[in-house]
Short mmCIF file of C-alpha atoms in Angstrom, two decimals:
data_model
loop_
_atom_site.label_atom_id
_atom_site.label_comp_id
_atom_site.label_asym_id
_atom_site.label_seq_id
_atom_site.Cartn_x
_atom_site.Cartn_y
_atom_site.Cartn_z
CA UNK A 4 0.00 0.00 0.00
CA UNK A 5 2.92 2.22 0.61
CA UNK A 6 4.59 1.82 -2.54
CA UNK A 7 1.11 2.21 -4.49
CA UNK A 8 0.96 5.42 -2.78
CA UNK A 9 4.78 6.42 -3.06
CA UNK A 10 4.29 5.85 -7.02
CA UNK A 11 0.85 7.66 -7.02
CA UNK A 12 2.67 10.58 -5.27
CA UNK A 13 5.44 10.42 -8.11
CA UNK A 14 3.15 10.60 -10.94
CA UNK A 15 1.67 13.32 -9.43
CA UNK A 16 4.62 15.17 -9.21
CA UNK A 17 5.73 14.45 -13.06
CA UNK A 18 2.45 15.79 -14.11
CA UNK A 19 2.64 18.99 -12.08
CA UNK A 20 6.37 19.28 -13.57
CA UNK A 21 5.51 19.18 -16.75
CA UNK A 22 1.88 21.28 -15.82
CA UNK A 23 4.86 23.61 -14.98
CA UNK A 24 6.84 23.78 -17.74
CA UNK A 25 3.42 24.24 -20.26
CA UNK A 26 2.84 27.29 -18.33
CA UNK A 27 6.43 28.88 -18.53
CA UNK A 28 6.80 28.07 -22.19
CA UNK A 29 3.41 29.74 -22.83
CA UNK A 30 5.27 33.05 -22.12
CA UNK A 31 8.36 32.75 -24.12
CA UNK A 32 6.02 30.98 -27.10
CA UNK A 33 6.60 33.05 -30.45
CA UNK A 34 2.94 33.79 -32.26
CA UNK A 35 2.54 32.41 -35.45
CA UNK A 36 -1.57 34.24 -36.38
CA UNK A 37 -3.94 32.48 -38.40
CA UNK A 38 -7.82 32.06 -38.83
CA UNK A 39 -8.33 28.93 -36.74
CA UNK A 40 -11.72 27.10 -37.40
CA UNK A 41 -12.77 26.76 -33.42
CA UNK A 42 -15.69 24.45 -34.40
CA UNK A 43 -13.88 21.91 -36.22
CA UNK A 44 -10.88 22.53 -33.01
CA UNK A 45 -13.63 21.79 -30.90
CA UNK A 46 -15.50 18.96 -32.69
CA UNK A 47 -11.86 17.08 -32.90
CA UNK A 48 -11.02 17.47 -29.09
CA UNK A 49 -14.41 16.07 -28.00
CA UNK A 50 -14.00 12.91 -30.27
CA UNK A 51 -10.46 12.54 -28.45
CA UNK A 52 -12.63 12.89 -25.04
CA UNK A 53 -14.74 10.45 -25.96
CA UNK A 54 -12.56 7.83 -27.13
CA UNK A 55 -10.59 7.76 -24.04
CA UNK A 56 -13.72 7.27 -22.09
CA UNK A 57 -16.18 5.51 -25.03
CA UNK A 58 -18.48 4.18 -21.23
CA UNK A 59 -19.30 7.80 -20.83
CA UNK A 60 -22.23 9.62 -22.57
CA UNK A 61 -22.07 13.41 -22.52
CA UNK A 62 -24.44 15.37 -24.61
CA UNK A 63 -22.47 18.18 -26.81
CA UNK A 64 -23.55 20.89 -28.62
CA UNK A 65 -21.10 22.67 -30.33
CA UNK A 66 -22.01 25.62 -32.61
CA UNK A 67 -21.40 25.79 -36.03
CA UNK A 68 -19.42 29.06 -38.08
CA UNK A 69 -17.07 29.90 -34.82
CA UNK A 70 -13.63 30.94 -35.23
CA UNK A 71 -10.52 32.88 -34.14
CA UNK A 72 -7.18 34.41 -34.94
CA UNK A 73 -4.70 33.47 -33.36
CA UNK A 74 -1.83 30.80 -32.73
CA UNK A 75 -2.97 27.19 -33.39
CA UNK A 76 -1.23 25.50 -30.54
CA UNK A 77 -2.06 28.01 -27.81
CA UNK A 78 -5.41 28.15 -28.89
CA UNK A 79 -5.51 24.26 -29.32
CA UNK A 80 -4.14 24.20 -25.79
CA UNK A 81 -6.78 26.34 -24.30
CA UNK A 82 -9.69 24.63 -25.61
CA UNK A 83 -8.34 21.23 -24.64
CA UNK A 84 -7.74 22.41 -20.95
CA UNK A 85 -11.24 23.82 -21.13
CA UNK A 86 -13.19 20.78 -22.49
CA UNK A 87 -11.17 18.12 -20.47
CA UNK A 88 -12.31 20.30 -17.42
CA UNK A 89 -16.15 19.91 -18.76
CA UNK A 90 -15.41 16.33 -19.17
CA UNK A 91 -14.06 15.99 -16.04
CA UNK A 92 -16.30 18.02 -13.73
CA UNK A 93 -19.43 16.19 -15.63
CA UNK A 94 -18.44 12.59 -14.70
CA UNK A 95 -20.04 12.73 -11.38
CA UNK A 96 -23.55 13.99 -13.45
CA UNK A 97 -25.95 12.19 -14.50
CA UNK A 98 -27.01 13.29 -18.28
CA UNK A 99 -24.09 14.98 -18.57
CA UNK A 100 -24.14 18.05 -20.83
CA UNK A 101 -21.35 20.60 -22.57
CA UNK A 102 -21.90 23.28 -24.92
CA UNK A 103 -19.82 25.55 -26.66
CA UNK A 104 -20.52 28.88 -28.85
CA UNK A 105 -19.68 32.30 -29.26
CA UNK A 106 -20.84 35.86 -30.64
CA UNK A 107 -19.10 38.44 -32.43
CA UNK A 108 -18.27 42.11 -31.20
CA UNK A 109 -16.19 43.96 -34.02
CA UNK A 110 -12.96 41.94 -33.73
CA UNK A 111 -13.07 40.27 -31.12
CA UNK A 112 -15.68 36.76 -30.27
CA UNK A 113 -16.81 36.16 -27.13
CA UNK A 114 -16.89 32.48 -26.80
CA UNK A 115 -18.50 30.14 -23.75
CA UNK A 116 -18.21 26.67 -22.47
CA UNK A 117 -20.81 25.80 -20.39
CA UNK A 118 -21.29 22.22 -18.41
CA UNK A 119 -23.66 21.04 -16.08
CA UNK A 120 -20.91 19.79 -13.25
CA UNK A 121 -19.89 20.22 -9.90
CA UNK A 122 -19.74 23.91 -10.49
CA UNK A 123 -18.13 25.79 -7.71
CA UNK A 124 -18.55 28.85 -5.62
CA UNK A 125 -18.37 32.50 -6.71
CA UNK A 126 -16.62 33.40 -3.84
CA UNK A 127 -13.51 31.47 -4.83
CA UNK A 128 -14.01 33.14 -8.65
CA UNK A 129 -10.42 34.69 -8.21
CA UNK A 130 -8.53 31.68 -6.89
CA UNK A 131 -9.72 30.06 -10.23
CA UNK A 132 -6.78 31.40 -12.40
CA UNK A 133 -4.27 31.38 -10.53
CA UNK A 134 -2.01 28.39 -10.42
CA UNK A 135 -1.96 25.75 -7.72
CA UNK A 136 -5.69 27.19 -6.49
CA UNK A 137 -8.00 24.21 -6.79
CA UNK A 138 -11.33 24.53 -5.76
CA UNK A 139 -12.20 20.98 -5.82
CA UNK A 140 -9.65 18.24 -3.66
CA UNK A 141 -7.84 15.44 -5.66
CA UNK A 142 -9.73 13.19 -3.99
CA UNK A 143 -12.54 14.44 -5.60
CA UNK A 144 -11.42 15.56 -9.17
CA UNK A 145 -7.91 15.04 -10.34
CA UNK A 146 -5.95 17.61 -11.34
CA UNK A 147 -2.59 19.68 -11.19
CA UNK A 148 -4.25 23.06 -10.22
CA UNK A 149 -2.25 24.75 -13.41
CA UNK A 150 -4.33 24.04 -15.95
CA UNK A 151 -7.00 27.14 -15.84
CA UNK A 152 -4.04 29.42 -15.17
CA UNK A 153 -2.57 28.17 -18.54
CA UNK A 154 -5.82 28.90 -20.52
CA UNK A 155 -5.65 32.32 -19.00
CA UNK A 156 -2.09 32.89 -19.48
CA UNK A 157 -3.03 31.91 -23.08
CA UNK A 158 -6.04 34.14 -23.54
CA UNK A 159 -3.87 37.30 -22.23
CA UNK A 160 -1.34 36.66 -25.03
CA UNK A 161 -3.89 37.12 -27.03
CA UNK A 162 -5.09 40.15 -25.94
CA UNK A 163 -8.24 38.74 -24.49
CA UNK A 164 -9.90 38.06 -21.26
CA UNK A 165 -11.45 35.13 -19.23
CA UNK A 166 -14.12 35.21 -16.51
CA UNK A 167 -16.37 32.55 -14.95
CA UNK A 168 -20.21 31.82 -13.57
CA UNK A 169 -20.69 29.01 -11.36
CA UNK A 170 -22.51 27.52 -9.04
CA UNK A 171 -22.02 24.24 -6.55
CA UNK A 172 -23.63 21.52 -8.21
CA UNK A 173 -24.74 23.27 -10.83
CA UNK A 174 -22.47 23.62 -13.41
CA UNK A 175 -19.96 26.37 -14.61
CA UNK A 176 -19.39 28.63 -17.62
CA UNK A 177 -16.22 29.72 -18.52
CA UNK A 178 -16.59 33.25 -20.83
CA UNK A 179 -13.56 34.26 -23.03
CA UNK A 180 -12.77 37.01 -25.48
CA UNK A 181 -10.30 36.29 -28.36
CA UNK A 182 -9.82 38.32 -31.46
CA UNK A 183 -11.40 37.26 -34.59
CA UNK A 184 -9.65 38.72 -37.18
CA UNK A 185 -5.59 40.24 -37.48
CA UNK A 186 -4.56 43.09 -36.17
CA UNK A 187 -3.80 45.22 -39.16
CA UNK A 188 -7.71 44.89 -39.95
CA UNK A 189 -8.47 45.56 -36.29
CA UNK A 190 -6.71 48.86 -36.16
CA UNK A 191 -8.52 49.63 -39.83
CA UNK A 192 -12.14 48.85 -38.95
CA UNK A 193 -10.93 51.37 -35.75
CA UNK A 194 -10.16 53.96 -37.76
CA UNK A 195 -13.16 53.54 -39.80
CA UNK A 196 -15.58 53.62 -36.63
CA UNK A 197 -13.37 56.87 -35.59
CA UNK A 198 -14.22 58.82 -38.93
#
């Protein structure tokens, strides 16, 4: 029993090590900008889900025309963090829901994952991005405690912001802004709106 638990405790550690090392290469991570199609992003990362647990049925609506501009890997990174977490704090639910969408402000989208989970106090809202801050115990939900503060280390290199609604028991939704278009044509349509 103590050797089961010495070897949990490693394995623990290797993931928060390399939890770690995500979140410091995020910073010194040069941009490459594109149009990234979020929907088909999204629609690929929830087949992964689900193939790595086929016994679970969550219901997923993901909507359709939603995209970004931004750096595929970051942005691949964020939504995976995001969508594992819906995964994750659904399994305890029974019929199990996520959805996903967005709306468009001038450049920028607005986009929201919402899950039916174990949700979690508002009071705690500001412990949620910040690394090693877990709301939940590992008894409870496994986790590292890095990964939120990766999608918002993320979202702020793209010049956007993250907030969250929750409530215990009853799910969470995590809002996010990310530009929609480059910058060039951001500062244009600006100027246009100025004149």
């Amino acid at each position: 029993r103590r050797l089961m638990r010495i070897q949990g405790s490693v394995r623990q550690m290797g993931e928060l090590i390399d939890a770690l090392l995500v979140l410091s290469r995020i910073s010194r991570h040069t941009l490459h900008r594109e149009i990234i199609d979020v929907t088909a992003l999204v629609e690929s990362i929830v087949q992964d889900l689900r193939q790595k647990e086929a016994f679970r049925t969550v219901q997923i609506e993901i909507q359709p025309g939603m995209s970004v501009h931004g750096d595929r890997r970051l942005i691949s990174d964020l939504f995976v963090n995001l969508l594992a977490n819906a995964w994750k704090f659904t399994s305890r639910t029974e019929n199990a829901h996520v959805e996903v969408g967005a709306s468009t402000h001038g450049s920028m989208a607005t986009i929201f994952i919402r899950d039916n989970g174990a949700g979690f106090d508002m009071a705690h809202e500001q412990k949620l991005f910040k690394p090693f801050q877990r709301l939940h115990g590992t008894a409870e939900f496994e986790g590292t405690g890095v990964g939120l503060a990766t999608v918002a280390r993320i979202i702020d290199r793209h010049g956007g912001k993250i907030w969250a609604e929750g409530k215990p028991g009853q799910g969470a939704v995590f809002y996010f802004t990310l530009p929609t278009m480059p910058l060039t044509e951001q500062f244009l349509l600006m100027q246009r709106a100025m004149a």
